[in-house]
mmCIF file of C-alpha atoms and ligand atoms in Angstrom:
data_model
loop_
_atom_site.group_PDB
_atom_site.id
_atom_site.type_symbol
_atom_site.label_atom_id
_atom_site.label_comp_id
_atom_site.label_asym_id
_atom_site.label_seq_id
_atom_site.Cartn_x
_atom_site.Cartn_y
_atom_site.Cartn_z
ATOM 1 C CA UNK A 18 145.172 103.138 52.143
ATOM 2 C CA UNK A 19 147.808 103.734 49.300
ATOM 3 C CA UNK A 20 151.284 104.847 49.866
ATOM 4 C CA UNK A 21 150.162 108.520 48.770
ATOM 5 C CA UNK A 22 147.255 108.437 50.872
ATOM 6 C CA UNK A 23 149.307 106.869 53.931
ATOM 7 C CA UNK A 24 152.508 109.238 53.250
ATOM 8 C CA UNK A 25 150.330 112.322 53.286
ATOM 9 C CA UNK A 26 148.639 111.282 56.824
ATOM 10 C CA UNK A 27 151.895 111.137 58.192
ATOM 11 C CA UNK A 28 153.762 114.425 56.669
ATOM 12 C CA UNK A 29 150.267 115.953 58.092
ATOM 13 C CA UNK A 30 151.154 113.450 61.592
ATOM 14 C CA UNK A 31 147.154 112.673 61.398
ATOM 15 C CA UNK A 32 148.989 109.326 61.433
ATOM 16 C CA UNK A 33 151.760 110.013 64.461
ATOM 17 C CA UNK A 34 153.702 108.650 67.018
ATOM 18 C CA UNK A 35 157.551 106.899 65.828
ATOM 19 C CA UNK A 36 155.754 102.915 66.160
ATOM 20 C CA UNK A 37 152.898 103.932 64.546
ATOM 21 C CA UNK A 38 154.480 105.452 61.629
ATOM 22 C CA UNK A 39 156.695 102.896 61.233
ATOM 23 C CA UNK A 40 153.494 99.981 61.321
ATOM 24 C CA UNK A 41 151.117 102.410 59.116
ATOM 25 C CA UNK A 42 154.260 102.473 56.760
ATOM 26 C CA UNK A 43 154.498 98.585 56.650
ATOM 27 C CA UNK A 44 151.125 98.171 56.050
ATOM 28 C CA UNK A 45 150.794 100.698 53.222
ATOM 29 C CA UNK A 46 154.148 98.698 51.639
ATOM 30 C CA UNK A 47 152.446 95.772 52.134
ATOM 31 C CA UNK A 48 148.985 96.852 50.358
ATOM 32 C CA UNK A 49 151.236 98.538 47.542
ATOM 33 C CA UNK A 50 152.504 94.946 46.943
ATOM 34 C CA UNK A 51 149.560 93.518 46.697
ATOM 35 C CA UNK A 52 147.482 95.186 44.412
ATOM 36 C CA UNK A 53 150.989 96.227 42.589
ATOM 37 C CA UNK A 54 150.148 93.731 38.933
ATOM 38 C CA UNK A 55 153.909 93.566 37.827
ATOM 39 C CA UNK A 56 155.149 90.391 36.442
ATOM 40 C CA UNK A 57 158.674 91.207 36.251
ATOM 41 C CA UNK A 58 160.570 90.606 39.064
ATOM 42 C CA UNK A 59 162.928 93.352 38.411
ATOM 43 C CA UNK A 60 160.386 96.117 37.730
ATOM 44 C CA UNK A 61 158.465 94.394 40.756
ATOM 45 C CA UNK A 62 161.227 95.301 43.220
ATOM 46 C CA UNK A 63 161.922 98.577 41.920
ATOM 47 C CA UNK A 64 158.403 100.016 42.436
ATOM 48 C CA UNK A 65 158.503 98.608 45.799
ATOM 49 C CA UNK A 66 161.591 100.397 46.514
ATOM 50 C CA UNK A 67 159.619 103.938 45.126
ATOM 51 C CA UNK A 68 156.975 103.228 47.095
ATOM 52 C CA UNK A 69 159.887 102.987 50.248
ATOM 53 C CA UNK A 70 161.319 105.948 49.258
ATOM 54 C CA UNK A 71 157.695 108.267 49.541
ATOM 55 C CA UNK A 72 156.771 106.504 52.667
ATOM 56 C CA UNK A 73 160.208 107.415 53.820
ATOM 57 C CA UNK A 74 160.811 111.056 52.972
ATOM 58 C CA UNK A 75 157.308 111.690 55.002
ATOM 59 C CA UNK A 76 159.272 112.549 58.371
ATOM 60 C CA UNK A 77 163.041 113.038 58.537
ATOM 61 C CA UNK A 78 163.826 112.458 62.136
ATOM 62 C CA UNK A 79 162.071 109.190 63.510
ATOM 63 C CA UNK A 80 164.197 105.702 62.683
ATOM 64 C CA UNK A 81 161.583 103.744 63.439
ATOM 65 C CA UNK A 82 159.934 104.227 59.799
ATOM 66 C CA UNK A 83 162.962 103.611 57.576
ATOM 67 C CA UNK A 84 163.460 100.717 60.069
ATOM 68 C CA UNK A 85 159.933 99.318 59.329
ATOM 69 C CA UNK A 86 160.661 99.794 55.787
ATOM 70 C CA UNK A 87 164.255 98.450 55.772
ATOM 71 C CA UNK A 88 162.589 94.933 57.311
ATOM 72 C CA UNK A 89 159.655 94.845 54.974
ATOM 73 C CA UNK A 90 162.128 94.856 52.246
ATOM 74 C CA UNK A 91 163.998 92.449 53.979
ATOM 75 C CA UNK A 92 161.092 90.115 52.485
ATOM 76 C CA UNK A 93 161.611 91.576 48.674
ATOM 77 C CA UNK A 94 163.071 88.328 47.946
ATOM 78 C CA UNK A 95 162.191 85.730 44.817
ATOM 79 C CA UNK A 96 162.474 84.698 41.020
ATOM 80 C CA UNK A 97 159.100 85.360 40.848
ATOM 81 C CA UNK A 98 156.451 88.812 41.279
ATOM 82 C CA UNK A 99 154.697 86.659 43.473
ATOM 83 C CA UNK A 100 157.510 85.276 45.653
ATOM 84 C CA UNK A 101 158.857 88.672 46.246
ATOM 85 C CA UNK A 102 155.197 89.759 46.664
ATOM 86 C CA UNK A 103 154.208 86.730 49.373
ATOM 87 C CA UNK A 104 158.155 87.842 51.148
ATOM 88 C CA UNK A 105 156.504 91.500 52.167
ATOM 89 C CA UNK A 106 153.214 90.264 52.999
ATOM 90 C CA UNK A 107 155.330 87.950 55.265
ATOM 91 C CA UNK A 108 158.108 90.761 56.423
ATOM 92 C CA UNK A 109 155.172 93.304 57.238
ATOM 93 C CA UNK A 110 152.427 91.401 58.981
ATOM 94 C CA UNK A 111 155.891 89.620 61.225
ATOM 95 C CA UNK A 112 156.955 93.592 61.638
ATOM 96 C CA UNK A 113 153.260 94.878 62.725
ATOM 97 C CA UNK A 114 153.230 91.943 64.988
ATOM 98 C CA UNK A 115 156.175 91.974 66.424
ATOM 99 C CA UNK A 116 156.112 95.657 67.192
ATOM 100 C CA UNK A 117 152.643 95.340 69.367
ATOM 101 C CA UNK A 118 154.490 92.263 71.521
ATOM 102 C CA UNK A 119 156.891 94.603 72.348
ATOM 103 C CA UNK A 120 155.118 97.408 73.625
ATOM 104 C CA UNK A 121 153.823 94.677 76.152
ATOM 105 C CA UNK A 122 157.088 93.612 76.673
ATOM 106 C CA UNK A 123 158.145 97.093 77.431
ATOM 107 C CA UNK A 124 155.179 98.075 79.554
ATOM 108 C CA UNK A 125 156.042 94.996 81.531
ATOM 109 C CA UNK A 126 159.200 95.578 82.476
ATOM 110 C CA UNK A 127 158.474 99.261 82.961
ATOM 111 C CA UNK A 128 155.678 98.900 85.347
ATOM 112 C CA UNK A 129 157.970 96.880 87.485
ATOM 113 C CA UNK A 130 160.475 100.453 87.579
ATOM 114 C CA UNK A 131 157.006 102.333 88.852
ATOM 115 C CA UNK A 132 156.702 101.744 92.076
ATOM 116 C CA UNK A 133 153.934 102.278 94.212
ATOM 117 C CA UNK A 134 152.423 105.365 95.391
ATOM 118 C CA UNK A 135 154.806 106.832 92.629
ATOM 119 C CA UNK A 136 154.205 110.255 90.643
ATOM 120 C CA UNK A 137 155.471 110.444 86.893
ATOM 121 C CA UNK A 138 155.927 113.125 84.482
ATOM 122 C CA UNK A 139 156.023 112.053 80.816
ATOM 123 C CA UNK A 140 156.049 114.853 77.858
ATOM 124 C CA UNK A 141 154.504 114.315 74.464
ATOM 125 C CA UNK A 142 152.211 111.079 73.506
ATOM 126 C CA UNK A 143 154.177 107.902 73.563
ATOM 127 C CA UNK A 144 151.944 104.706 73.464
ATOM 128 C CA UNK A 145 155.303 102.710 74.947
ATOM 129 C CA UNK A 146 155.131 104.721 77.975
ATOM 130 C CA UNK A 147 151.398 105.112 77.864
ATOM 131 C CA UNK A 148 150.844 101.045 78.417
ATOM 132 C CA UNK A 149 153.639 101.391 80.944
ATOM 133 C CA UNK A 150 151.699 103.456 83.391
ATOM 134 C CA UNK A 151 148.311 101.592 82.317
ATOM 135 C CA UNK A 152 150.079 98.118 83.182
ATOM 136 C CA UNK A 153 151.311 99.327 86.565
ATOM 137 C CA UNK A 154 148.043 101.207 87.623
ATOM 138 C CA UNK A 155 146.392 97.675 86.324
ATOM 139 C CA UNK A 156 148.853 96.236 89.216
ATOM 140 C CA UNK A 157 146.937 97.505 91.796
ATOM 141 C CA UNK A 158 150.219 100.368 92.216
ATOM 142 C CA UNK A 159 148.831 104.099 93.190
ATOM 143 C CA UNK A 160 150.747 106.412 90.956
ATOM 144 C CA UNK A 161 149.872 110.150 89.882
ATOM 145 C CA UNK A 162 150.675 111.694 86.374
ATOM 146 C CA UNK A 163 151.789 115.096 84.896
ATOM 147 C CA UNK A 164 151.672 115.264 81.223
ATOM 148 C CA UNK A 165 152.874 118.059 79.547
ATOM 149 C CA UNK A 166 150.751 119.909 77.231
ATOM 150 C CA UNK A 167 153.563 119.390 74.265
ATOM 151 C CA UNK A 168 153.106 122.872 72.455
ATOM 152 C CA UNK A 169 152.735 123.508 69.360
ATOM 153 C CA UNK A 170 150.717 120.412 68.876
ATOM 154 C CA UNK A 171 149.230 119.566 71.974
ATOM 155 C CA UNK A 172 149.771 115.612 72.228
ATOM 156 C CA UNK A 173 149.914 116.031 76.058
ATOM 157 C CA UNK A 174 145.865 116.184 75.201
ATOM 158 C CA UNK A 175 145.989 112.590 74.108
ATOM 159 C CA UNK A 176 148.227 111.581 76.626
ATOM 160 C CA UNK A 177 146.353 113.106 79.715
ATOM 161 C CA UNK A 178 142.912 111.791 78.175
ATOM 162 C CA UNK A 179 143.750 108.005 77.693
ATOM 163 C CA UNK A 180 145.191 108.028 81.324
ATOM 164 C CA UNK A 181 142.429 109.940 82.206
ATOM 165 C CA UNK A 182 140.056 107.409 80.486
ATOM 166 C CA UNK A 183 141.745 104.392 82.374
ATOM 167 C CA UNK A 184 141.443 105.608 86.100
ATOM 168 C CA UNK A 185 144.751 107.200 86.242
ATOM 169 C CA UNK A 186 145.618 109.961 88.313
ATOM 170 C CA UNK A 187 146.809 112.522 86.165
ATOM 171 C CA UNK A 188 147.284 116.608 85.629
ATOM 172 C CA UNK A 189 148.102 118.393 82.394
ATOM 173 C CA UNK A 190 150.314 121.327 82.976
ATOM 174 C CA UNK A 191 152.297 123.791 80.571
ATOM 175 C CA UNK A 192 155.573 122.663 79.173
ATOM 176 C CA UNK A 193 157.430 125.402 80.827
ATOM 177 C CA UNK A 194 155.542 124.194 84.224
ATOM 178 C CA UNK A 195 158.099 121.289 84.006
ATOM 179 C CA UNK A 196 160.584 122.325 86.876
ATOM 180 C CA UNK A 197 158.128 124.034 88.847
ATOM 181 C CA UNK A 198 156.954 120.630 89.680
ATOM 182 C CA UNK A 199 159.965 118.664 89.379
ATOM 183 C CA UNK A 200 159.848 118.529 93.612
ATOM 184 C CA UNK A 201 156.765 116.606 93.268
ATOM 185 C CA UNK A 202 158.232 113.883 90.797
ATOM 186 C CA UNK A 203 159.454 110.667 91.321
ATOM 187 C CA UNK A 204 160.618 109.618 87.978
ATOM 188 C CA UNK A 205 160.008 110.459 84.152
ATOM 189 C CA UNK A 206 159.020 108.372 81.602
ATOM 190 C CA UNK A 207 159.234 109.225 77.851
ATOM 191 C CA UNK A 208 159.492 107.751 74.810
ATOM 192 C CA UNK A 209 161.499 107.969 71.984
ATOM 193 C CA UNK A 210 161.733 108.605 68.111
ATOM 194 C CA UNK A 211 165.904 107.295 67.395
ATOM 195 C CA UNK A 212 168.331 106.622 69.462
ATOM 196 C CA UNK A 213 171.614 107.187 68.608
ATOM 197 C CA UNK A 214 174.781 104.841 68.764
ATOM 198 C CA UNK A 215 176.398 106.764 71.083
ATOM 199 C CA UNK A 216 173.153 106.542 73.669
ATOM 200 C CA UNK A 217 171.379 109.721 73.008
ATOM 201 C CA UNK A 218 167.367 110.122 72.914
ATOM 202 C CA UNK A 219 166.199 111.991 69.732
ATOM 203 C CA UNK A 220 162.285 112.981 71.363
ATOM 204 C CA UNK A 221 159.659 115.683 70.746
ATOM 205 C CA UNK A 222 160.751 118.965 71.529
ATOM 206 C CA UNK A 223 161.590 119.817 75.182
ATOM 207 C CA UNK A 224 162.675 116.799 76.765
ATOM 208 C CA UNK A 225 165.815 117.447 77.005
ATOM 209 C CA UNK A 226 164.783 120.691 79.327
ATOM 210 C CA UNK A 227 162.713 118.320 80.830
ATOM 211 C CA UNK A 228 166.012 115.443 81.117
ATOM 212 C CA UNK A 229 168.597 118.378 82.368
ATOM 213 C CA UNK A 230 166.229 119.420 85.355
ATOM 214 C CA UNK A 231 165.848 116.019 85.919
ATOM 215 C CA UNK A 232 169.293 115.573 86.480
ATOM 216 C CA UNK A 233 169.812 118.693 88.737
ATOM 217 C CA UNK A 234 166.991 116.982 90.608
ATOM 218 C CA UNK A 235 168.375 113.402 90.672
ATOM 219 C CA UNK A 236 165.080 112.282 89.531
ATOM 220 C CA UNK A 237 165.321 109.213 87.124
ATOM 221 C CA UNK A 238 164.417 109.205 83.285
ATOM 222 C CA UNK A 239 163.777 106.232 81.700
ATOM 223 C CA UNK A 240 163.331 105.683 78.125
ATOM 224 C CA UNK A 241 160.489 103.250 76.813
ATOM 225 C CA UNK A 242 161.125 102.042 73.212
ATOM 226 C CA UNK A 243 161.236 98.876 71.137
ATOM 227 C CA UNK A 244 164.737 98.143 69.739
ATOM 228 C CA UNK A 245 163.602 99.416 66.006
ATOM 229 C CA UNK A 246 163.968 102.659 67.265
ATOM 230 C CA UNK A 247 168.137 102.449 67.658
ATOM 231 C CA UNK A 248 169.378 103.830 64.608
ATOM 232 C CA UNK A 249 172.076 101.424 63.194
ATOM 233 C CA UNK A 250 173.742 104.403 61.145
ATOM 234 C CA UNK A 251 173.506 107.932 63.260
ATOM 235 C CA UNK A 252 176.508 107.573 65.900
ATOM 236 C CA UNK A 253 175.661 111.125 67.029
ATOM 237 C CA UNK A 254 172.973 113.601 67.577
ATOM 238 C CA UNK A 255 174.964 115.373 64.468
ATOM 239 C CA UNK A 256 173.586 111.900 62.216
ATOM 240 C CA UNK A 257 170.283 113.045 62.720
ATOM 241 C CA UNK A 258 167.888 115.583 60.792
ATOM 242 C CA UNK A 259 166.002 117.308 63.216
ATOM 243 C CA UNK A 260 162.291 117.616 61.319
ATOM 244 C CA UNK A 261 161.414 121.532 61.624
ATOM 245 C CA UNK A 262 157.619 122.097 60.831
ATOM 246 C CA UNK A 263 155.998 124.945 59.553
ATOM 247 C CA UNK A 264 155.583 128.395 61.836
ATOM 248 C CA UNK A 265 151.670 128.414 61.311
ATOM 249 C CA UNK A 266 151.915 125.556 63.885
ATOM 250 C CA UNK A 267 153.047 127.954 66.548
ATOM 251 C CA UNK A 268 150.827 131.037 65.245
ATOM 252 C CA UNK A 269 148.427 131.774 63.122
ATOM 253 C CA UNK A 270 150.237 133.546 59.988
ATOM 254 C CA UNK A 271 150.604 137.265 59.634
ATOM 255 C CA UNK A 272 149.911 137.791 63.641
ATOM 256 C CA UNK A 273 153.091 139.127 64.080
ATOM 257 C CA UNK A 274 154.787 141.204 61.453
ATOM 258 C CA UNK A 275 159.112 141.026 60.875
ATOM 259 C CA UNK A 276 159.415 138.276 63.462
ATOM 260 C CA UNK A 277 161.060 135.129 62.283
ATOM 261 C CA UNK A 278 159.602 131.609 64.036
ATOM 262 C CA UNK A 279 161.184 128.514 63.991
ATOM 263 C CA UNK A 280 159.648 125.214 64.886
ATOM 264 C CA UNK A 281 162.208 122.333 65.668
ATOM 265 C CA UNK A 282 159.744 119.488 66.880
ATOM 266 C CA UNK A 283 162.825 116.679 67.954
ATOM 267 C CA UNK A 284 165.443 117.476 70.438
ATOM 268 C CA UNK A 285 168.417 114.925 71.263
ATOM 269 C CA UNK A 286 169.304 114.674 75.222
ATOM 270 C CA UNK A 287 172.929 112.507 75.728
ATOM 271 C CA UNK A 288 172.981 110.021 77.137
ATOM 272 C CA UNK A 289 174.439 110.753 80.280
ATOM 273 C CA UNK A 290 170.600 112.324 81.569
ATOM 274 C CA UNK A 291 169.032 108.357 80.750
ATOM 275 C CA UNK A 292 169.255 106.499 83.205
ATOM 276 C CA UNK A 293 167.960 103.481 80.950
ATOM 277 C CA UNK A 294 166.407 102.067 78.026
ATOM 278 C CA UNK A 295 163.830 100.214 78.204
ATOM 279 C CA UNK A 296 163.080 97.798 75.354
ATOM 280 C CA UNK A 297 161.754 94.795 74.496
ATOM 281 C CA UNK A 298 165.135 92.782 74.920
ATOM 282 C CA UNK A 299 165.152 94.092 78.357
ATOM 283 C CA UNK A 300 166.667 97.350 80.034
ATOM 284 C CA UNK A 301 169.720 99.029 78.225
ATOM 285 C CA UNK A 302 172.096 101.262 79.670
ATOM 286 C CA UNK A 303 172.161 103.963 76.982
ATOM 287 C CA UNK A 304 176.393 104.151 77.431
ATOM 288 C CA UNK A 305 176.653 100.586 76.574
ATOM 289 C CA UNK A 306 174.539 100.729 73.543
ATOM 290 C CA UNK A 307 176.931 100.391 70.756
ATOM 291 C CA UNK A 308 178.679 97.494 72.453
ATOM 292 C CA UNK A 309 175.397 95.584 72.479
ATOM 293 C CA UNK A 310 174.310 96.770 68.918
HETATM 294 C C1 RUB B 11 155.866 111.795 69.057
HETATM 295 C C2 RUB B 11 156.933 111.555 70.066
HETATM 296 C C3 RUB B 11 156.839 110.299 70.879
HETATM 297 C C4 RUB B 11 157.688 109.206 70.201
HETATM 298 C C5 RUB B 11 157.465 107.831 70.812
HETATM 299 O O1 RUB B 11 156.171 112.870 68.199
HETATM 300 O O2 RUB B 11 157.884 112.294 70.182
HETATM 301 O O3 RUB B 11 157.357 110.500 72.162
HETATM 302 O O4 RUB B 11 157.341 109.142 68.839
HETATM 303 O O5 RUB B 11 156.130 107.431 70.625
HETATM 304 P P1 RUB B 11 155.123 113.250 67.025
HETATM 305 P P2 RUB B 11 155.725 105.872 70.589
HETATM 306 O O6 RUB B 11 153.810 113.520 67.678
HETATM 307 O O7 RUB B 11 155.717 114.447 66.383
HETATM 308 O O8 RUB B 11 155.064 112.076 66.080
HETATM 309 O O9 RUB B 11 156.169 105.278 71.882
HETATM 310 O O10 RUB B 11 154.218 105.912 70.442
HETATM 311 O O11 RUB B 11 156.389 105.256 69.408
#
């Protein structure tokens, strides 16, 4: 795929998901350098750094694809069109690697949090926390899901069916169902799209409802991402652009006439409702963040 081809699947989110972004991205980046015939260096590395730019202004809110990009052009390095060109093929196939290992590294040390004969609740479509409940259910552990349905855009469909696919017990409720089965819950799992210096979870919409209940309930949430996901410049929620989509997501236009709709799809939750990151490095207390950072 090209960079316009790969930067509209994303804006559209056919291509979704804050690690998947950020691989599709390095990939694209990757291609562009390849079939990119420049023999100046100079012009070389500044129609790479275009190319960065569209890939980056697809989606405002998830870190994890200016990250990707950031270490693919880590690799833009050389006298030569070629050496810079060989640097991202290197950079980008190290990044897509490395960011598979540590989903397994995450889902490893996750499982080991899910104990047996455990129920979850996760919201949205994470494939961090997704492996996490697949490796502990592969353990032999009994454990029962509820997945939110994630309005507007339903990714609580994805989530339930690859569970659902792997043997897991799981149940796909409403979003606002959340607290009416928060008794039944023994800890939530969820991903994450940034997270900020100060320790704060920038997710899809309405898990920091789902976080604050949590709390009330003294039910654990744990956060499954890989450590390209910690934003090295947004100390605060208030460092972050919050991606708002288009109404037509919600409803179908003109079915309600004078009404204004918004459509936030990121929330932040601080990071006193977290009881941990986990990431590839191992678990993370999200108040001692910046100290390890
Ligand atoms: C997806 C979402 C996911 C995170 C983490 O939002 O909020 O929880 O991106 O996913 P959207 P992963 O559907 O709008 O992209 O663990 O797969 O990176």
């Amino acid at each position: 795929m090209n960079i316009s081809e790969t930067a509209a699947k994303i804006k559209s989110m056919e291509i979704r998901g804050a690690g998947k972004i950020a691989r599709s991205a390095a990939q694209a980046l990757k291609e562009f350098a390849i079939s990119l015939e420049e023999a100046n260096p100079d012009k070389f590395i500044s129609e790479l750094t275009k190319a960065k730019e569209t890939l980056k202004n697809t989606r405002p809110t998830a870190v994890s694809l200016e990250n990707a990009l950031i270490i693919v052009m880590t690799g833009a390095k050389g006298t030569t069109a070629q050496e810079i060109r060989n640097g991202v093929i290197t950079a980008a196939d190290e990044f897509v690697s490395s960011s598979f290992t540590a989903v397994e590294k995450i889902a490893e040390l996750c499982a080991v949090k899910i104990i047996d004969n455990c129920t979850i609740l996760t919201h949205c479509n994470s494939n961090a926390v997704i492996q996490s409940i697949i490796k502990a259910h592969k353990l032999g552990k009994k454990i029962r899901v509820y997945a939110t349905e994630t309005r507007p855009w339903g990714q609580g469909y994805i989530t339930t069916q690859s569970l659902a696919d792997t043997g897991v017990d799981v149940t796909l409720i409403v979003d606002s169902a959340a607290r009416f089965f928060m008794d039944k819950i023994d800890i939530i799992i969820i991903g994450a799209d940034t997270i900020t210096l100060n320790g704060s979870i920038i997710n899809k919409i309405g898990t920091s409802q789902i976080a604050t209940c949590a709390y009330e309930w003294n039910i654990p949430v744990y956060v499954c991402a890989e450590t390209y996901k910690i934003s090295g410049q947004a100390k605060t929620i208030a460092d972050v652009q919050i991606e708002e989509r288009d109404p037509s997501e919600i409803i179908t236009k003109n079915r309600l006439k004078g009404v204004n709709i918004r459509n936030p799809v990121f929330d932040a939750t601080p990071s006193k409702y977290i009881k941990s990151i986990i990431t590839e490095k191992g678990e993370i207390s999200p108040n001692e963040l910046s100290k390890i950072i």
